[in-house]
PDB file of C-alpha atoms in Angstrom:
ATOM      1  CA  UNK A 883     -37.884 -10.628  32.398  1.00  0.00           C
ATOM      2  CA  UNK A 884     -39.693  -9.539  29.218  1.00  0.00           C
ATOM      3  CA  UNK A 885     -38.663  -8.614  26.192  1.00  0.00           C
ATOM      4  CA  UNK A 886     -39.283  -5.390  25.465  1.00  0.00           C
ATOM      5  CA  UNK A 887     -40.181  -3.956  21.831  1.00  0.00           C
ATOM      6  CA  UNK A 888     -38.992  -0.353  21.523  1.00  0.00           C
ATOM      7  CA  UNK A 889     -41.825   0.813  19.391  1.00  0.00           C
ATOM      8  CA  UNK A 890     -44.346  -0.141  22.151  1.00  0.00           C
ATOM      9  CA  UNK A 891     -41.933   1.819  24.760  1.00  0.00           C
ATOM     10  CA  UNK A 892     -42.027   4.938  22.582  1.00  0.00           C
ATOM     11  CA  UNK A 893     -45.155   4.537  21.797  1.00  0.00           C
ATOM     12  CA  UNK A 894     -44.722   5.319  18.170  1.00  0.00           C
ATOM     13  CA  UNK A 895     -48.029   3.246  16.516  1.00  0.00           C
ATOM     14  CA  UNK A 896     -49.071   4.811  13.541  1.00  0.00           C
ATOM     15  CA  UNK A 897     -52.539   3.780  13.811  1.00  0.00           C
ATOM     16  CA  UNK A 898     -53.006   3.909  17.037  1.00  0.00           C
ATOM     17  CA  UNK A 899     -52.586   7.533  17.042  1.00  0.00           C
ATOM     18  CA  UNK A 900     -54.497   8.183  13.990  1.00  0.00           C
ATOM     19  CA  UNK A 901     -57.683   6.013  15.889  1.00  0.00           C
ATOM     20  CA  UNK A 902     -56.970   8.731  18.547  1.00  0.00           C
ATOM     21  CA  UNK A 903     -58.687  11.131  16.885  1.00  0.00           C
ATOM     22  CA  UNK A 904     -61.138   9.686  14.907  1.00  0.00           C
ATOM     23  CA  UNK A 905     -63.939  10.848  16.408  1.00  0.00           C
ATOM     24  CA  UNK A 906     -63.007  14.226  15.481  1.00  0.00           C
ATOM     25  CA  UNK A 907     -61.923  14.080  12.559  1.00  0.00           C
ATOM     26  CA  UNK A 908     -65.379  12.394  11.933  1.00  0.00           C
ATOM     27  CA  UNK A 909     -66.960  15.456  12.956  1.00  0.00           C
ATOM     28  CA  UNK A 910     -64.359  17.774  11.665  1.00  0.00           C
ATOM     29  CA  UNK A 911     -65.010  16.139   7.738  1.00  0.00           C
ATOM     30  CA  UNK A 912     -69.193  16.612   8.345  1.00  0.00           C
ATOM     31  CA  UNK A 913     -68.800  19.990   9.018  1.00  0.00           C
ATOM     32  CA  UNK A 914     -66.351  20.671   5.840  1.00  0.00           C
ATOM     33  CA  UNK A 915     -69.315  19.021   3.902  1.00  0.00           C
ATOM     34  CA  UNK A 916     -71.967  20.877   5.334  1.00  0.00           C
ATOM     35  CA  UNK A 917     -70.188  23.775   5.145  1.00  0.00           C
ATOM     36  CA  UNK A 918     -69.197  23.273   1.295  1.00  0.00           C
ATOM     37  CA  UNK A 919     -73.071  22.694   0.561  1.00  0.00           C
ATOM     38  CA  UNK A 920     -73.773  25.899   2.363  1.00  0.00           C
ATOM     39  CA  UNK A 921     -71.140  28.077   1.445  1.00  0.00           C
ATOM     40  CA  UNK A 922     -72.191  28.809  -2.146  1.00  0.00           C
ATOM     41  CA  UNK A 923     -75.645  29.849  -1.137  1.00  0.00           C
ATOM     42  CA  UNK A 924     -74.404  31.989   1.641  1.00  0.00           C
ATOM     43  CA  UNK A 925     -71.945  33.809  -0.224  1.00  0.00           C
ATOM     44  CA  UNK A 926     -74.787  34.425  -3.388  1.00  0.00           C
ATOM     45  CA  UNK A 927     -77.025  36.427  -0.668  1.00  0.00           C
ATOM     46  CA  UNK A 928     -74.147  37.822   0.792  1.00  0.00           C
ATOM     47  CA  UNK A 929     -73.707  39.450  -2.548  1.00  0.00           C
ATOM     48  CA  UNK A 930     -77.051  40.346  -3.614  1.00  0.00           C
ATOM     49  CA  UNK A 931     -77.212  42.381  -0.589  1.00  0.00           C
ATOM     50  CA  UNK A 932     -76.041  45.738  -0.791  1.00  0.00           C
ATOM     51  CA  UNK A 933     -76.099  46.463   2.607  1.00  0.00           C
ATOM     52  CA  UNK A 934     -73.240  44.794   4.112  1.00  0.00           C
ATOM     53  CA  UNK A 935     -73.191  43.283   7.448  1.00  0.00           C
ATOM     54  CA  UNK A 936     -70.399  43.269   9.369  1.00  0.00           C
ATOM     55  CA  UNK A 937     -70.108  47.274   8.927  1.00  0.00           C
ATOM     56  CA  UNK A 938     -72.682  47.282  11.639  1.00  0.00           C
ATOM     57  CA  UNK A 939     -70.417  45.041  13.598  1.00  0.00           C
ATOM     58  CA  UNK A 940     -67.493  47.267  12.910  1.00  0.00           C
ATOM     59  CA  UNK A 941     -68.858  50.032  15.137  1.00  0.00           C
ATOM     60  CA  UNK A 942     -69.102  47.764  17.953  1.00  0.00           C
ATOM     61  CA  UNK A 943     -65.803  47.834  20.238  1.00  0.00           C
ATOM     62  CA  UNK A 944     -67.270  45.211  22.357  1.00  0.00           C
ATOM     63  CA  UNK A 945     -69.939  42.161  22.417  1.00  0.00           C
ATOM     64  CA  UNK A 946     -70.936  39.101  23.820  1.00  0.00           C
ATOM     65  CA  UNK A 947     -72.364  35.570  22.696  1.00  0.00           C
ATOM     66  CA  UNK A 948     -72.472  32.183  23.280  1.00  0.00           C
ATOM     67  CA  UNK A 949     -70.582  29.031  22.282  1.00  0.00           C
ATOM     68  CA  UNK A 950     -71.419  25.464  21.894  1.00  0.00           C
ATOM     69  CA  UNK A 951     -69.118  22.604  20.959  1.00  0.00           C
ATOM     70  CA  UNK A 952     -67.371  19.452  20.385  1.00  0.00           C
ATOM     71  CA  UNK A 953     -63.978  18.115  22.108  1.00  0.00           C
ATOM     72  CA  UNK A 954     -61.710  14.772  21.985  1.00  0.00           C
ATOM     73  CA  UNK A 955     -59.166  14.342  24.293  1.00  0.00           C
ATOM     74  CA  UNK A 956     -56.679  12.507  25.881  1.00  0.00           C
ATOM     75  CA  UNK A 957     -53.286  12.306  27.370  1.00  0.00           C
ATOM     76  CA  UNK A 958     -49.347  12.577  25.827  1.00  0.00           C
ATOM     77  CA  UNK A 959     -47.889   9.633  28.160  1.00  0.00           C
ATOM     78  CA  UNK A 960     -44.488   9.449  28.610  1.00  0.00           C
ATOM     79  CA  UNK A 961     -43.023   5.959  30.264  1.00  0.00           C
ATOM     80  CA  UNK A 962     -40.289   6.132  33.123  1.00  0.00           C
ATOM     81  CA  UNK A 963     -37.670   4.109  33.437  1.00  0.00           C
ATOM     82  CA  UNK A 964     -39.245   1.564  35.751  1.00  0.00           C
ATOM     83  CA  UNK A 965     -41.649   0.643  32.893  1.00  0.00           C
ATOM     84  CA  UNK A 966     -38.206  -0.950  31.010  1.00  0.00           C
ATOM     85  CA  UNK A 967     -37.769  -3.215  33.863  1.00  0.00           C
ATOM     86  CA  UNK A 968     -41.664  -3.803  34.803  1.00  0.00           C
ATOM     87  CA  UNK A 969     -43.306  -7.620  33.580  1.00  0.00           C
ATOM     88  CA  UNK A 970     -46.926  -6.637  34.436  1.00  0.00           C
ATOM     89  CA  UNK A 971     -47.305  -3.969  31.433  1.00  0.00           C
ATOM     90  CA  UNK A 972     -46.421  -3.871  27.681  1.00  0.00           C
ATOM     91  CA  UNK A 973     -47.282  -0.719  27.185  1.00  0.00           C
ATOM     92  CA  UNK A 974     -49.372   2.030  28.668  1.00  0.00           C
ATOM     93  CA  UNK A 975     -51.928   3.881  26.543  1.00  0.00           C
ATOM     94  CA  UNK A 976     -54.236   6.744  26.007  1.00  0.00           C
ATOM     95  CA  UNK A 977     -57.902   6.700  24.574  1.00  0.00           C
ATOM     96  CA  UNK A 978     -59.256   9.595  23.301  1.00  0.00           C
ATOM     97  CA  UNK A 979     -62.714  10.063  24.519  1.00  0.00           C
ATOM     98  CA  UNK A 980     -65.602  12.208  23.275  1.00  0.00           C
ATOM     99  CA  UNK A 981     -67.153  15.864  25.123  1.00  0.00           C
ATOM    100  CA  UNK A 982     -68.576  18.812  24.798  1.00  0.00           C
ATOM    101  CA  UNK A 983     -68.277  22.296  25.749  1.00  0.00           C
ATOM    102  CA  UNK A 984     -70.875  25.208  26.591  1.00  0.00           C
ATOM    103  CA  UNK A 985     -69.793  28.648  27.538  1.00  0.00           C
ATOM    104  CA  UNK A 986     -69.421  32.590  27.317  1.00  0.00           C
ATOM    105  CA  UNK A 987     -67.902  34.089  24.840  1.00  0.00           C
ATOM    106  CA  UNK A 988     -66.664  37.912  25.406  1.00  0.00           C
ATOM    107  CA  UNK A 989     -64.953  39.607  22.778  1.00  0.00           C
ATOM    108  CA  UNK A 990     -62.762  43.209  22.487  1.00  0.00           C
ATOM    109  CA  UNK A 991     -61.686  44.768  19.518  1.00  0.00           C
ATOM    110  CA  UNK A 992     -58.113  45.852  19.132  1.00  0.00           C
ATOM    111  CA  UNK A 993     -58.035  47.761  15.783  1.00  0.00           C
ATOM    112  CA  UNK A 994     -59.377  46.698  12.921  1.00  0.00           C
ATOM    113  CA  UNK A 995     -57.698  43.614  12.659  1.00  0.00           C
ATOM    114  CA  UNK A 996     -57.532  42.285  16.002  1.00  0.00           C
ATOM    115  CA  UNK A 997     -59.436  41.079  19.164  1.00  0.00           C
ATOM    116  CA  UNK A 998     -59.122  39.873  22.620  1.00  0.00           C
ATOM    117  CA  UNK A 999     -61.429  37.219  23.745  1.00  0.00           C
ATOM    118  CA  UNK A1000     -62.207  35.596  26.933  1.00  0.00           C
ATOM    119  CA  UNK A1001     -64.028  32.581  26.999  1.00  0.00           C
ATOM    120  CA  UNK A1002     -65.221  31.089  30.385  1.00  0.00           C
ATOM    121  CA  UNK A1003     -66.500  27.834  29.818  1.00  0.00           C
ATOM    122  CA  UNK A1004     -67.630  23.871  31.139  1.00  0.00           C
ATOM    123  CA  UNK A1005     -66.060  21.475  29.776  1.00  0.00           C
ATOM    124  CA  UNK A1006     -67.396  17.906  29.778  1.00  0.00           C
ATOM    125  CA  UNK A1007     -64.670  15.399  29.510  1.00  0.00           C
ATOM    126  CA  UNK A1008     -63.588  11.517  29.047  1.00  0.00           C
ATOM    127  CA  UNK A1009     -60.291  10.496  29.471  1.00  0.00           C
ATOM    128  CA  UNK A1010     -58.620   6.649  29.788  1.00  0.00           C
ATOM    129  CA  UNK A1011     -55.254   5.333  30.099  1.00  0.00           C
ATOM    130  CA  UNK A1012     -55.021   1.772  29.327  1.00  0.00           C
ATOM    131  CA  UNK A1013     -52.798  -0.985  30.144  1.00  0.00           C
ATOM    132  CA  UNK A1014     -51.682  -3.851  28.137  1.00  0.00           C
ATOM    133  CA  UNK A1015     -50.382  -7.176  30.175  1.00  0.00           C
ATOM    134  CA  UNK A1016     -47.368  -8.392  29.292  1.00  0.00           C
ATOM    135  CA  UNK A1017     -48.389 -11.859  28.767  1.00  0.00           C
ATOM    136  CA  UNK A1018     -51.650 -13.277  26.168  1.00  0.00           C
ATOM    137  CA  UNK A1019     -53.510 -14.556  29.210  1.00  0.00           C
ATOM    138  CA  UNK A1020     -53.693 -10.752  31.266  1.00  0.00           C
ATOM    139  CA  UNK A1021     -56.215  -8.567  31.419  1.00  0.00           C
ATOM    140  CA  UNK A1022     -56.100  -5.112  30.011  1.00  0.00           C
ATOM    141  CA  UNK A1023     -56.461  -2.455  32.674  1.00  0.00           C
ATOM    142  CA  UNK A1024     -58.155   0.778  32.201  1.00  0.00           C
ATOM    143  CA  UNK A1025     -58.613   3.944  34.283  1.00  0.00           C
ATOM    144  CA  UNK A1026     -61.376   5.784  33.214  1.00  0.00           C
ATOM    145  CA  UNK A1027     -61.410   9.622  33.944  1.00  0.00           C
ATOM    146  CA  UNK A1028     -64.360  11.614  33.411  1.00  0.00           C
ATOM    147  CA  UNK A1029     -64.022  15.564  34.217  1.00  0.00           C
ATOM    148  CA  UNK A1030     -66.225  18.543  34.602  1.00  0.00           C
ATOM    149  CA  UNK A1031     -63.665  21.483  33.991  1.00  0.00           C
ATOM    150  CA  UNK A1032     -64.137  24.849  34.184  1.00  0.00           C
ATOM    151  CA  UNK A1033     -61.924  26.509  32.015  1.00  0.00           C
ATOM    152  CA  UNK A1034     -60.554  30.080  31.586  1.00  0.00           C
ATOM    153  CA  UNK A1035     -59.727  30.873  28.099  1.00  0.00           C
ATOM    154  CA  UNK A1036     -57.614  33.955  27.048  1.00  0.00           C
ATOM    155  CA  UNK A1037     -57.294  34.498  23.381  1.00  0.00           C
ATOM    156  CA  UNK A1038     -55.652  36.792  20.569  1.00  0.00           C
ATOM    157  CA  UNK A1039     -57.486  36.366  17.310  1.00  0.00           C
ATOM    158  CA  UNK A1040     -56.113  38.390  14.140  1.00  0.00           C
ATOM    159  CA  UNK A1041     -59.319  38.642  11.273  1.00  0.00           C
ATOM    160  CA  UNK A1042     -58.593  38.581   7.967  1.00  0.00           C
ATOM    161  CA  UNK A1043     -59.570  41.527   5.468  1.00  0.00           C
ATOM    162  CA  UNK A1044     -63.387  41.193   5.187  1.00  0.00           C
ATOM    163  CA  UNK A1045     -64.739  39.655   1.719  1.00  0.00           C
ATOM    164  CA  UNK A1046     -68.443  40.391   1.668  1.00  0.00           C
ATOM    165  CA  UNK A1047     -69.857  38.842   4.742  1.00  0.00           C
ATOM    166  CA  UNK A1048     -67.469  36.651   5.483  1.00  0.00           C
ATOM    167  CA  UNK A1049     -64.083  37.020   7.436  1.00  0.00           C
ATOM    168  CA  UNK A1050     -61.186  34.159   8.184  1.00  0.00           C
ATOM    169  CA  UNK A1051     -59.134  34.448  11.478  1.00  0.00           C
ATOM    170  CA  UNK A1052     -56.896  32.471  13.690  1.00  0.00           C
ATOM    171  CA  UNK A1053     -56.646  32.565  16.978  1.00  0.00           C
ATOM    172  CA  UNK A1054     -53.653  31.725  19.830  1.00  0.00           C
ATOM    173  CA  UNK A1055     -53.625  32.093  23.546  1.00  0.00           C
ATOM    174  CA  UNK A1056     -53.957  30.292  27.011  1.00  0.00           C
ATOM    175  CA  UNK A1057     -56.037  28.635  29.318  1.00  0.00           C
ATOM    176  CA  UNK A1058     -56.235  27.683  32.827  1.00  0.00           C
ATOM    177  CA  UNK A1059     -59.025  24.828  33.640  1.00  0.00           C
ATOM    178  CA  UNK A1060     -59.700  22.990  36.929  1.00  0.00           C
ATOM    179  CA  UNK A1061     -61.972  19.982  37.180  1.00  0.00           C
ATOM    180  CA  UNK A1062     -64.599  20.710  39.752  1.00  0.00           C
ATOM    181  CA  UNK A1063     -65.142  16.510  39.578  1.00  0.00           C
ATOM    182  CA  UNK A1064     -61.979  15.537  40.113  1.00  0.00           C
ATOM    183  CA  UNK A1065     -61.459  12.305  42.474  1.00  0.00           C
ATOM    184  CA  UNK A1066     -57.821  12.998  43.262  1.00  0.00           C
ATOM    185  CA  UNK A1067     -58.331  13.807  46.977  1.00  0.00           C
ATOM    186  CA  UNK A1068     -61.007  11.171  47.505  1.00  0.00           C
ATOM    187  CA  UNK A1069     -60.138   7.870  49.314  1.00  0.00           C
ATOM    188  CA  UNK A1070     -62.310   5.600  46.737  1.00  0.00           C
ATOM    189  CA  UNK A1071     -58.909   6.208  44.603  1.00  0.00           C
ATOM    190  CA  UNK A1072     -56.105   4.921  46.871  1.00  0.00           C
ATOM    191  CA  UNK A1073     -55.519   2.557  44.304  1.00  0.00           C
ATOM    192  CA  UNK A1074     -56.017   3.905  41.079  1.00  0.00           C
ATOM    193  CA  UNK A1075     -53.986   6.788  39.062  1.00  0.00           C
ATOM    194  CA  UNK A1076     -54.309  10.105  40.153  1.00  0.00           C
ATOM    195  CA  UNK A1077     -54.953  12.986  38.115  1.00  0.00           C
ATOM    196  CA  UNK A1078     -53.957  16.684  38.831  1.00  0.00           C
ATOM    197  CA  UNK A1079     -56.928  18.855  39.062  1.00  0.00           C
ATOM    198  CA  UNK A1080     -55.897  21.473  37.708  1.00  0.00           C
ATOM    199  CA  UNK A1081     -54.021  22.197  34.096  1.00  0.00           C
ATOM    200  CA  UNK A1082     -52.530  24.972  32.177  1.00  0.00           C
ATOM    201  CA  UNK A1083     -52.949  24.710  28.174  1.00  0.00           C
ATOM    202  CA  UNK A1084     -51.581  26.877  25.216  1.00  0.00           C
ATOM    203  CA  UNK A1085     -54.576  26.808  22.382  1.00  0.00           C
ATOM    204  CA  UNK A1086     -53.950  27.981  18.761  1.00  0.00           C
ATOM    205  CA  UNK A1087     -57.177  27.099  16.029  1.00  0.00           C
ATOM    206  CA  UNK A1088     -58.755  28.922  12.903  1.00  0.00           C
ATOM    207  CA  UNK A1089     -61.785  29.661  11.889  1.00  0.00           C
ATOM    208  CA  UNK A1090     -64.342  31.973   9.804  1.00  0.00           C
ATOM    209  CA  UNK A1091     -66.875  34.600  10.424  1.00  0.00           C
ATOM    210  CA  UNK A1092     -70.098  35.067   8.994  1.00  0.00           C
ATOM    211  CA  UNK A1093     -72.012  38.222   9.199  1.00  0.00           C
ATOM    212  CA  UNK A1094     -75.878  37.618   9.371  1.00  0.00           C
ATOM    213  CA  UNK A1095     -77.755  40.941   9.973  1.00  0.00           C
ATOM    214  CA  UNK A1096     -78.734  40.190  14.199  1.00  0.00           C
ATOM    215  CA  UNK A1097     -75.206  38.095  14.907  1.00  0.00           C
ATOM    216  CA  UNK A1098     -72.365  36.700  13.942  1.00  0.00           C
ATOM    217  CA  UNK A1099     -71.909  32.807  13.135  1.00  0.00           C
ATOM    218  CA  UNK A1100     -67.628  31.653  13.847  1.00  0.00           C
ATOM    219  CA  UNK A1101     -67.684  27.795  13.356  1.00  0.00           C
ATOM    220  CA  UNK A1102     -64.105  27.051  14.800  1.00  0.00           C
ATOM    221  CA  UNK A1103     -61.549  24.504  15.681  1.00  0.00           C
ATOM    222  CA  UNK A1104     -58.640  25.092  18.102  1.00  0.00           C
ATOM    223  CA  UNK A1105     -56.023  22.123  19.468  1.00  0.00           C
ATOM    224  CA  UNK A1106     -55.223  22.864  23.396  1.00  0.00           C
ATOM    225  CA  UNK A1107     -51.409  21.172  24.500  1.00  0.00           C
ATOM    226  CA  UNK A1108     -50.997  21.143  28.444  1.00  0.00           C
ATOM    227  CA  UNK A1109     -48.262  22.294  29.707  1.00  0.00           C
ATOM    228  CA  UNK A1110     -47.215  20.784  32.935  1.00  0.00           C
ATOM    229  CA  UNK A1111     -47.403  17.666  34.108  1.00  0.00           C
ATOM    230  CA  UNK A1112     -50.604  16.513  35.608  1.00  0.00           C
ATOM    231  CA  UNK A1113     -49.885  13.195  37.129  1.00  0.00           C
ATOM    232  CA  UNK A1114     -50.068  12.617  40.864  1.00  0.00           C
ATOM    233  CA  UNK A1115     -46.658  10.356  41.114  1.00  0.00           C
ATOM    234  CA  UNK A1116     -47.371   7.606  43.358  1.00  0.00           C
ATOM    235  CA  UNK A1117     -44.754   5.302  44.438  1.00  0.00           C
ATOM    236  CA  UNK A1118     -46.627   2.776  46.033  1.00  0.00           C
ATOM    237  CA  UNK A1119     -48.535   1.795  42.995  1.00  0.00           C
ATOM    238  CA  UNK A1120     -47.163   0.215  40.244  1.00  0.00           C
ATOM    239  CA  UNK A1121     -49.885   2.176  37.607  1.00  0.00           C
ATOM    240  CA  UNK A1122     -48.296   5.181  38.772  1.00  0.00           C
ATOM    241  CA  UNK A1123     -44.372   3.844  38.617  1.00  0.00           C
ATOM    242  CA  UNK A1124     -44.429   3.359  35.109  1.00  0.00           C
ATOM    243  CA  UNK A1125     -45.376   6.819  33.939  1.00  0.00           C
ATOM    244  CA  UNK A1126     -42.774   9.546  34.241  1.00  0.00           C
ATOM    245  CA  UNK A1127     -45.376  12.371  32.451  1.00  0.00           C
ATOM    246  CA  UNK A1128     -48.730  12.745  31.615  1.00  0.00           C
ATOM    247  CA  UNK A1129     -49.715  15.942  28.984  1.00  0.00           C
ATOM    248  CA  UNK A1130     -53.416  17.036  28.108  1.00  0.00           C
ATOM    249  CA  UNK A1131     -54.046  17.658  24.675  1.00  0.00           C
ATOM    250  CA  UNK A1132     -57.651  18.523  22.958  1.00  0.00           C
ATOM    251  CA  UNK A1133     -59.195  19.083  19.901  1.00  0.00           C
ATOM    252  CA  UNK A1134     -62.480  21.037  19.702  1.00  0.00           C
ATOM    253  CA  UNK A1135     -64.675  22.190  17.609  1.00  0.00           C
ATOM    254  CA  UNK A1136     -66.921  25.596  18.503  1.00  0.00           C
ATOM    255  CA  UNK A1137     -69.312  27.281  17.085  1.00  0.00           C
ATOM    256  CA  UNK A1138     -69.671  30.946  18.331  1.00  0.00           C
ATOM    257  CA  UNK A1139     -73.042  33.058  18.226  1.00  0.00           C
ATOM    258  CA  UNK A1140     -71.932  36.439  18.978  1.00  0.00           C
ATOM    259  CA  UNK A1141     -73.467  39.769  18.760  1.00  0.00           C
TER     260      UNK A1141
END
């Protein structure tokens, strides 16, 4: 039998998690950069203008708008016991892959401070879990996953005083997605890891507001954590075996045009 090396059965890799999410945090640092350029110039005509914005906005209880964005996800993997006593594996692994998102975005106002938003939206996603052999001369197996969800977003977002034309919030909430693409239930994947259709996710993010006089720009990022297992435990297969729990977990980054 092997020997096994606790840090690869817990998974605890510093850099492998931080090359996770590079991809986003790529995109996450051009946006901070654009957005530092920008920001000074925005906030000058913002207060040149006498006539302020969002007060037109303020008498609106309700509106609408669209959103377009950028995800990375991938899975939280937990390893059963049977992956102690396997010799085909040394570890199991998730790769974050790249997406992106285009929906609805409807939005209520709850005082003057808060909103309820609900978000339907399709979701374009990559997934892969990877497996390491347990000897130099194996070959790594991967099982790609590539979804189409449609997801069902309920959010609470509290707004900051406004400053000017400009407003910070942060938002928390729920969603419900199911992949219309999913190839659980098909027989071309007797032999590969299954993956639940559907998930349930709690979401919490941040954001700001900017009031331009025909809509409102919200560049946002929110990180989704599935709730309940979405593996399809298969005891015939030896892929399967070795997980006890697979999580979803997202990061995205939206950009709102509402009005």
């Amino acid at each position: 039998m092997r020997t096994t090396n606790t840090r690869n059965m817990l998974h605890l890799h510093r850099h492998e998690t931080v090359g996770r999410w590079q991809p986003a945090l790529r995109v996450a640092f051009v946006l901070c950069c654009l957005l530092q350029l920008q920001l000074p110039t925005a906030l000058a005509q913002f207060n040149q203008g006498k006539n302020l914005n969002y007060l037109d906005f303020q008498q609106k209880n309700y509106y609408f708008g669209i959103t377009l964005g950028y995800n990375a996800s991938d899975y939280r993997i937990y390893h059963s016991k049977d992956f102690i006593r396997n010799d085909s594996f040394s570890s199991a692994q998730s790769v974050t892959g790249p997406g992106f998102n285009l929906g609805i975005v409807s939005n209520l106002k709850v005082g003057e401070y808060f909103d309820i938003r609900f978000l339907p939206t399709l979701s374009f996603t990559e997934h892969t879990i990877r497996y390491s052999p347990a000897g130099q001369n194996g070959l790594i197996v991967s099982r790609p996953i590539e979804s189409v969800l449609v997801e069902l977003p309920f959010h609470v977002r509290y707004k900051s005083a406004p400053y000017h034309d400009f407003r910070l919030f942060v938002i928390g909430g729920v969603k419900y997605s199911f992949d219309v693409a999913s190839d659980s239930r098909t027989r071309q994947s007797a032999g590969l890891v299954k993956i639940a259709p559907t998930d349930f996710q709690v979401e919490y993010g941040a954001g700001i507001q900017f009031f331009f006089p025909y809509f409102i720009f919200s560049p946002e990022f929110k990180v989704s954590q599935g709730l309940n297992n979405v593996l399809i435990f298969n005891d015939r297969l030896q892929q399967s075996t070795v997980l006890e729990k697979v999580l979803s977990r997202t990061f995205t980054i939206s950009l709102h045009f509402e009005g």
